[in-house]
Short mmCIF file of C-alpha atoms and ligand atoms in Angstrom, two decimals:
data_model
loop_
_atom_site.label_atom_id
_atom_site.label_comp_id
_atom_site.label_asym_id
_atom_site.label_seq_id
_atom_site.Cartn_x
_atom_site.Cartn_y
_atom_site.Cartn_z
CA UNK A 17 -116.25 -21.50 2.97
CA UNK A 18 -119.46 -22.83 0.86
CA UNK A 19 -122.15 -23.72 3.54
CA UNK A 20 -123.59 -26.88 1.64
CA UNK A 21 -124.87 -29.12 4.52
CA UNK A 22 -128.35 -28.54 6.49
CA UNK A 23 -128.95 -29.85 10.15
CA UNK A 24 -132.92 -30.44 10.99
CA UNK A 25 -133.06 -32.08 14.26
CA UNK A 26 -136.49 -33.75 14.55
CA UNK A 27 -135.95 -35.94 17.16
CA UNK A 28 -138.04 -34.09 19.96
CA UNK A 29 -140.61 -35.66 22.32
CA UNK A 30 -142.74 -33.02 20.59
CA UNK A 31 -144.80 -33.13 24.49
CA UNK A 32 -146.54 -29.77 23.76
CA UNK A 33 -148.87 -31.48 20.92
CA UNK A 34 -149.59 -34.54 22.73
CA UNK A 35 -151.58 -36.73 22.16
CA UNK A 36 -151.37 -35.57 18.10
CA UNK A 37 -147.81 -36.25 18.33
CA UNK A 38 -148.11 -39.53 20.25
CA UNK A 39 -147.81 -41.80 17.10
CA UNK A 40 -147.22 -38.98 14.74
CA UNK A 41 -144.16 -36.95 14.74
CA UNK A 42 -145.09 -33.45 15.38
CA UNK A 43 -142.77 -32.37 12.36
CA UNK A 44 -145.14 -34.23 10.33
CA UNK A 45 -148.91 -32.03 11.27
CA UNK A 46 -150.09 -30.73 8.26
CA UNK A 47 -149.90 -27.10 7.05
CA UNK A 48 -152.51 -26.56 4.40
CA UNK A 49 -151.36 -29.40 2.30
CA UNK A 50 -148.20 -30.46 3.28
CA UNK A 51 -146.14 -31.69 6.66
CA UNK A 52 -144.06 -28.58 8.45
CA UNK A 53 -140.94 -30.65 7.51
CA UNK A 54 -141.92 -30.06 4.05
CA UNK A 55 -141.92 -26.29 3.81
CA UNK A 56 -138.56 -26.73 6.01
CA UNK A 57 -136.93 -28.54 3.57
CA UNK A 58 -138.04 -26.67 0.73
CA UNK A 59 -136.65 -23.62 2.53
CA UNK A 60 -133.24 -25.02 2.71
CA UNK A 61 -133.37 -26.27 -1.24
CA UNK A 62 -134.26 -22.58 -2.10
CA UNK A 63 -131.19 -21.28 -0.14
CA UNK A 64 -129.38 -23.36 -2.36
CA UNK A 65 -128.05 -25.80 0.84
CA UNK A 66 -127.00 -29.90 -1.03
CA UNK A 67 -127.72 -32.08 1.93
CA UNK A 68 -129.89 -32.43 5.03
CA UNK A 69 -129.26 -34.29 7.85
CA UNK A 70 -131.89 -35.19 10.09
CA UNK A 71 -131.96 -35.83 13.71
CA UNK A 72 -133.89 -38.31 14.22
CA UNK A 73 -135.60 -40.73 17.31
CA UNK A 74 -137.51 -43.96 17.30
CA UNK A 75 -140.86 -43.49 15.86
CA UNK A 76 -140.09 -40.72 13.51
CA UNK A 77 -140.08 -42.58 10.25
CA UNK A 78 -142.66 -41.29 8.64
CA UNK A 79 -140.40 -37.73 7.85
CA UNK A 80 -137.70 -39.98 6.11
CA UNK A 81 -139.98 -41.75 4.14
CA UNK A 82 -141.89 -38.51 3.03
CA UNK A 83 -138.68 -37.46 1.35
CA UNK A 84 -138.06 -40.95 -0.03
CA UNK A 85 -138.91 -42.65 -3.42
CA UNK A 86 -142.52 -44.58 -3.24
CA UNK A 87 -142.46 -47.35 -6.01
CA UNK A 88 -145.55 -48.77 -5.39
CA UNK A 89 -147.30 -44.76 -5.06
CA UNK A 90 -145.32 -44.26 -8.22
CA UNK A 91 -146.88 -47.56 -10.18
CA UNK A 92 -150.30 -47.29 -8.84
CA UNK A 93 -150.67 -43.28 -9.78
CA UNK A 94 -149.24 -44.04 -13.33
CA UNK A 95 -151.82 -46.97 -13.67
CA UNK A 96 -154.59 -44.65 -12.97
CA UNK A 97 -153.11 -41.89 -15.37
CA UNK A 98 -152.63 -39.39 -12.26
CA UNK A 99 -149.26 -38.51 -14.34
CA UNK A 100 -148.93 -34.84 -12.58
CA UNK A 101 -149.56 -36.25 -8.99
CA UNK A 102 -147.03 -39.16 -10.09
CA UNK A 103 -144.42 -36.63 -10.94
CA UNK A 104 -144.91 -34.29 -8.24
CA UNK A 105 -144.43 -37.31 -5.99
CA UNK A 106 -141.46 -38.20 -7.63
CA UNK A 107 -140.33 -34.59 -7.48
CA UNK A 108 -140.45 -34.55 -3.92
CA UNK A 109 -138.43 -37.78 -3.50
CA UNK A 110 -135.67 -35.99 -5.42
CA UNK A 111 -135.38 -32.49 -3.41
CA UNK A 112 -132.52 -32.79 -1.68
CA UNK A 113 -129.67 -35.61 -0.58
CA UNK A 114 -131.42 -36.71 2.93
CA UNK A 115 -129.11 -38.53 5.34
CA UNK A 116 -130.20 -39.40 8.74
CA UNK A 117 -128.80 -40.07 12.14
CA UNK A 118 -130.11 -41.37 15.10
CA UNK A 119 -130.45 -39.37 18.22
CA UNK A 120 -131.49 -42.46 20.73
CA UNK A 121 -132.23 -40.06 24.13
CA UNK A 122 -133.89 -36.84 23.91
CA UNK A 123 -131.24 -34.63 25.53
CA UNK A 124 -131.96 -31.53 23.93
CA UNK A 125 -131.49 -29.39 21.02
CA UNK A 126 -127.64 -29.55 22.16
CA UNK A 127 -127.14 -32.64 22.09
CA UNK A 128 -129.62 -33.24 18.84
CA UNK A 129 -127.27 -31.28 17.15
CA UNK A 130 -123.81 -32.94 18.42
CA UNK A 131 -125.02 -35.79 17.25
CA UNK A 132 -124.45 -34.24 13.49
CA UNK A 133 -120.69 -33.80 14.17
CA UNK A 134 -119.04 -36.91 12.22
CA UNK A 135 -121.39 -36.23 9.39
CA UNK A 136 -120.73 -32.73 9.18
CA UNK A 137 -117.43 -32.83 9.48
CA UNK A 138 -115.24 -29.63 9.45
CA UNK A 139 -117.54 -27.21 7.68
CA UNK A 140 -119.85 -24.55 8.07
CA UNK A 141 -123.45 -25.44 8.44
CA UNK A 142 -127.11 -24.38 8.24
CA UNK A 143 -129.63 -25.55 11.40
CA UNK A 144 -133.36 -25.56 11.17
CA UNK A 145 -135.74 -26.78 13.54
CA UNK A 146 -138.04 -29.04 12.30
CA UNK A 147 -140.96 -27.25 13.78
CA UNK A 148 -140.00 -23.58 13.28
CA UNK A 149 -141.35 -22.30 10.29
CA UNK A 150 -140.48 -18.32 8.60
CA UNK A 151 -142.53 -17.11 5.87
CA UNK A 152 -140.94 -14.67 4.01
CA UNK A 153 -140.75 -13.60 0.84
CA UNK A 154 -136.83 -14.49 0.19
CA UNK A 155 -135.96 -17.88 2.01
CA UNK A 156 -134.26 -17.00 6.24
CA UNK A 157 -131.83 -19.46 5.27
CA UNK A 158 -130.94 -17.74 2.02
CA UNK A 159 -130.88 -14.00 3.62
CA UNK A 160 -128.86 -15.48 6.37
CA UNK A 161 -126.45 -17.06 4.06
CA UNK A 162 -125.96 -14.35 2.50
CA UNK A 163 -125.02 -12.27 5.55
CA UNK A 164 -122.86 -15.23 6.56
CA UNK A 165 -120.76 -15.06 3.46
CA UNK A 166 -119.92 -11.62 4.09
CA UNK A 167 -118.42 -12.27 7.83
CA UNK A 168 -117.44 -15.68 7.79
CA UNK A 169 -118.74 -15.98 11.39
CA UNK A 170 -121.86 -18.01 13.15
CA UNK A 171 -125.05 -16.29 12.49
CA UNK A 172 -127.87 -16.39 14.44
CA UNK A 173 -131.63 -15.36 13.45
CA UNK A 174 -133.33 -13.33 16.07
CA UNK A 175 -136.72 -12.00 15.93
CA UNK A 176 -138.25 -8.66 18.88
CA UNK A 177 -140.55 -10.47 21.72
CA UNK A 178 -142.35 -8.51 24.40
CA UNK A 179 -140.02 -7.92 27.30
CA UNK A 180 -142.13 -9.82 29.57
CA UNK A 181 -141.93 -12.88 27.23
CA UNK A 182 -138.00 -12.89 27.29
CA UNK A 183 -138.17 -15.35 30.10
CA UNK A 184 -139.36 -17.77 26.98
CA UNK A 185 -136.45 -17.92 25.35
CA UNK A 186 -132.50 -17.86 24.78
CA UNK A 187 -131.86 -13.83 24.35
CA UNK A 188 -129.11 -12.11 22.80
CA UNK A 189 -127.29 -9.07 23.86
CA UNK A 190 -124.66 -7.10 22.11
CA UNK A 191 -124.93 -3.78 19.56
CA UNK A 192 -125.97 -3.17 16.34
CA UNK A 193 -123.02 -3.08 13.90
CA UNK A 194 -125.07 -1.84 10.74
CA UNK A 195 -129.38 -2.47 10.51
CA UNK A 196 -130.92 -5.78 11.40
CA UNK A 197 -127.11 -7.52 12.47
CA UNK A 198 -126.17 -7.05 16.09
CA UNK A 199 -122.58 -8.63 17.28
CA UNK A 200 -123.53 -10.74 20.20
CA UNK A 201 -121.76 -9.78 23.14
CA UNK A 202 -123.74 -12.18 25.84
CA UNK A 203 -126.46 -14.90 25.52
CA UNK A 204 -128.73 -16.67 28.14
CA UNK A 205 -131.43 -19.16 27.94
CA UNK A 206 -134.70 -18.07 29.34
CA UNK A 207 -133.63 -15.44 31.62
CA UNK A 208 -135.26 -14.84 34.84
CA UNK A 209 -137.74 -11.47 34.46
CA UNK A 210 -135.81 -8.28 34.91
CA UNK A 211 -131.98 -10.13 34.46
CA UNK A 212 -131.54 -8.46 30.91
CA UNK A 213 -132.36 -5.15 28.86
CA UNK A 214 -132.68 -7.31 25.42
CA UNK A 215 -135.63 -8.16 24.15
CA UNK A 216 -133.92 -9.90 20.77
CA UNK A 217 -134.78 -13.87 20.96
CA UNK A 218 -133.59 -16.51 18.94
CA UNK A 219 -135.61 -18.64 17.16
CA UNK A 220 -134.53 -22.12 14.71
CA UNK A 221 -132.58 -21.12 11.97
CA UNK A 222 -128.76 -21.10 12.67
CA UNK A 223 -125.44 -21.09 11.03
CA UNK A 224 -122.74 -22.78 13.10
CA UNK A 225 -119.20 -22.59 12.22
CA UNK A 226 -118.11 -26.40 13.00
CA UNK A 227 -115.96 -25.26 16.17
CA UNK A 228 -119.68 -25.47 17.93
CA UNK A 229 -118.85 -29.26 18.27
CA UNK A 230 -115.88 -28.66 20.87
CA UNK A 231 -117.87 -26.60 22.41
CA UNK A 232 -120.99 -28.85 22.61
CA UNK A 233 -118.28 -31.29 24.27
CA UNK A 234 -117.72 -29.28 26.75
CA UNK A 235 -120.96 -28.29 27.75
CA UNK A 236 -122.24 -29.68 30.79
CA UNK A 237 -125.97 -30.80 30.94
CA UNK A 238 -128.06 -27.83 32.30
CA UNK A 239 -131.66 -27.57 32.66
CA UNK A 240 -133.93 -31.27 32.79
CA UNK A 241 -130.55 -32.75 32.15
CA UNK A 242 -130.70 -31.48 28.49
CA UNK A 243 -127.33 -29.93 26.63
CA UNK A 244 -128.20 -26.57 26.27
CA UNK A 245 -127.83 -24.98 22.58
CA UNK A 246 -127.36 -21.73 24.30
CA UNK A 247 -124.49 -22.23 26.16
CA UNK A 248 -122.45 -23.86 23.93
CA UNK A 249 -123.13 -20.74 21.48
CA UNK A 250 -121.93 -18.13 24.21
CA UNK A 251 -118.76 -20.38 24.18
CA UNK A 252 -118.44 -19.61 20.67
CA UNK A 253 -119.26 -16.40 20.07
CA UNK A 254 -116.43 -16.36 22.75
CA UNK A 255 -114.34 -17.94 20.94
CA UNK A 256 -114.66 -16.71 16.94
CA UNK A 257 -117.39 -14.28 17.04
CA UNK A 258 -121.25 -14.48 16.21
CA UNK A 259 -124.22 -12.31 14.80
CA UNK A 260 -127.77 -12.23 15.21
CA UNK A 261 -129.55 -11.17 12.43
CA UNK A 262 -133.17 -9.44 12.62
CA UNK A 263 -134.38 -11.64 9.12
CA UNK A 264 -137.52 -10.10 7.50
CA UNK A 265 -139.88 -12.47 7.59
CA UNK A 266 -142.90 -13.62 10.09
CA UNK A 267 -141.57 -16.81 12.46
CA UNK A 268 -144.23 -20.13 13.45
CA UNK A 269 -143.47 -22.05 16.53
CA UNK A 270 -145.76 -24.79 14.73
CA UNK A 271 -144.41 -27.06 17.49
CA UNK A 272 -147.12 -25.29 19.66
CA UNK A 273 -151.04 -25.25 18.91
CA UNK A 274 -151.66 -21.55 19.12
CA UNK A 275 -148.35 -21.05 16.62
CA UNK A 276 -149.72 -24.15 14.89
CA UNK A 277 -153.01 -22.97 14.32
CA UNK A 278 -151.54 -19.29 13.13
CA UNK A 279 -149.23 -20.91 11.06
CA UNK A 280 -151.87 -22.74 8.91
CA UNK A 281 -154.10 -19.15 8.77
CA UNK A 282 -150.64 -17.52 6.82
CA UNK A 283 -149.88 -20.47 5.11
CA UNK A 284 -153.69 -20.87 3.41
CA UNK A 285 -153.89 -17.15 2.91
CA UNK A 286 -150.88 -17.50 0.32
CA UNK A 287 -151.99 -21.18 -1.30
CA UNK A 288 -153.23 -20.29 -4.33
CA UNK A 289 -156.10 -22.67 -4.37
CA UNK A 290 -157.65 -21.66 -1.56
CA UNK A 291 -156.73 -18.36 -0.25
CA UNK A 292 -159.80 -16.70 -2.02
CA UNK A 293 -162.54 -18.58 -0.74
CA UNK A 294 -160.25 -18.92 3.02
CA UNK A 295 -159.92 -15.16 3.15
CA UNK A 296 -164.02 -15.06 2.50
CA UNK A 297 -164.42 -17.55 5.28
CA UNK A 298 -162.56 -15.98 7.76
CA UNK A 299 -164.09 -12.11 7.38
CA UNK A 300 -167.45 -14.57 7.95
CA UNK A 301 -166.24 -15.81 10.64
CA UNK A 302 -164.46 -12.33 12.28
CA UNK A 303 -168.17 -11.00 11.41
CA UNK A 304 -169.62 -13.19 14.61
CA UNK A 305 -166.71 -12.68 17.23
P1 UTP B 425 -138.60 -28.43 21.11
O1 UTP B 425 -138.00 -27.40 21.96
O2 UTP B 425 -139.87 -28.08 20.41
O3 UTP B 425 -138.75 -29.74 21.99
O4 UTP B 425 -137.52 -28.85 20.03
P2 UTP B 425 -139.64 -31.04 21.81
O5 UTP B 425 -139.18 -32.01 22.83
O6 UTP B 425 -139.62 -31.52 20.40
O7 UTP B 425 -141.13 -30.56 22.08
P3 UTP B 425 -141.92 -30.23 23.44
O8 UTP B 425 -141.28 -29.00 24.01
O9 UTP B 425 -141.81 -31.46 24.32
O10 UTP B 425 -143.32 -30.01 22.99
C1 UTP B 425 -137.22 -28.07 18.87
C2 UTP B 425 -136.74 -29.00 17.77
O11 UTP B 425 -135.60 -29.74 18.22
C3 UTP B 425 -135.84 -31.14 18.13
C4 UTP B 425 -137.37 -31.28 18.07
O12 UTP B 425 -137.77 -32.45 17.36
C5 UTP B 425 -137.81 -30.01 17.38
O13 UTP B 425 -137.85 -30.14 15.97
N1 UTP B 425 -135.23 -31.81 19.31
C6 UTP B 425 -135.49 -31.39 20.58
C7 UTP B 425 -134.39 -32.88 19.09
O14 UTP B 425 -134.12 -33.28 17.94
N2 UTP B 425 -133.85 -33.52 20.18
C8 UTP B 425 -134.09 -33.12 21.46
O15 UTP B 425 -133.55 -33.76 22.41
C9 UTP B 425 -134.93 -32.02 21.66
#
């Protein structure tokens, strides 16, 4: 089945860039010259995906009306003959179908994500957090998709940590059934040091068949009171099967400042306009360390 819909839950306290995200959404921080949710989206229009839902929370209008039509932006650039900027504008407004729902408590990515199900429906779709960002040269999304459409089953994308940063994040386990796609066998979220041998951790791009709602039902709050993501996806792969898949491409946590700040160092490096004169500044700069 055609996976056509995108989930982007943004609806996160976003406590890690406080107090930039305290009347900002986090999603919304600049990269170069455009918001994280930007590059997110345009990932998911590359991969060929017709819709995004967003997960949103009070205070996070500003990402739904970035992707919305500005008629008084429009008139006032065509007054002043800033045609190219006008069009870009309206370019941007017309991406992608955006639909949003409202997540009103923070109760975790689970949860964020359950909150998709009636919009969904009964079909396939893509997830992308809204502060994860990959930069690679063919979109995750699309490589994922495209492993996806060859097993039919949820795919993960996993990326190598250190061992001894497992304990950050939900790790896989399983074996390699041909290079870069391992069939998941056992997950757990932020296992204590020395309580697995896998070092593979997944990071925000996901393809859920739409069983993962019954499953999300069933899933009893865990940590903080938050539904775990995690647990709900060992239920599944369970149930139907699941991959991870090693994409090639560098991951951000831009929802962090150090990720944040490397984020915006790969991201200028690449911008046309600037990565010249960037590059130059930063040799200056390595010069005095
Ligand atoms: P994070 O794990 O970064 O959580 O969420 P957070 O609450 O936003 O940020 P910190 O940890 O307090 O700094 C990953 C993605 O999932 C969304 C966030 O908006 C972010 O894009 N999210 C998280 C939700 O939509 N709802 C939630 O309840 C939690």
């Amino acid at each position: 089945m055609k996976v056509r819909k995108a989930v982007i839950p943004v609806a996160g306290l976003g406590t890690r860039f406080l107090p930039a995200s305290k009347a900002i959404p986090k999603e919304m921080l600049t990269i170069v010259d455009r918001p994280t949710i930007q590059y997110i989206v345009e990932e998911v229009v590359a991969s060929g995906i017709e819709e995004v839902i967003l997960i949103t929370s009070e205070g996070k209008s500003a990402i739904e009306n970035h992707f919305d039509y500005n008629f008084h932006l429009d008139t006032v650039l065509t007054e002043k003959k800033k045609y190219r900027l006008a069009e870009e504008m309206r370019h941007l407004s017309n991406l992608i179908d955006v639909v949003s729902v409202r997540q009103k408590k923070p109760l975790g990515l689970g949860h964020a994500i359950w909150t998709a199900r009636n919009v969904v429906g009964k079909e396939p779709f893509v997830v992308l957090l809204g502060d994860d960002l990959v930069l690679s040269e063919q979109p995750c999304t699309k490589q994922m998709l495209d492993l996806f459409n060859e097993v039919q089953e949820s795919v993960v994308a996993v990326q190598q940590v250190p061992m001894d940063e497992t304990y950050l994040y939900g790790i896989v386990e399983g074996k390699h059934v041909k290079e870069r796609v391992i069939k998941v066998d056992r997950m757990v979220e932020k296992p204590a040091p020395g309580t697995t041998k896998s070092d593979m951790a997944i990071i925000g791009r996901y393809i859920l068949q739409p069983d993962i709602f019954d499953m999300l039902d069933k899933t009893t709050p865990g940590h903080g009171g938050e539904i775990q993501l995690t647990d709900a996806l060992l239920a599944l792969s369970n149930k139907r099967g699941m991959y991870a898949f090693e994409f090639d491409g560098t991951r951000f946590d831009a929802g962090d400042k150090l990720g944040y700040l490397k984020a915006i160092i790969a991201f200028a490096l690449r911008h046309p306009d600037i990565c010249e004169n960037f590059s130059d500044h930063l040799k200056e700069v390595a010069a005095q360390l």
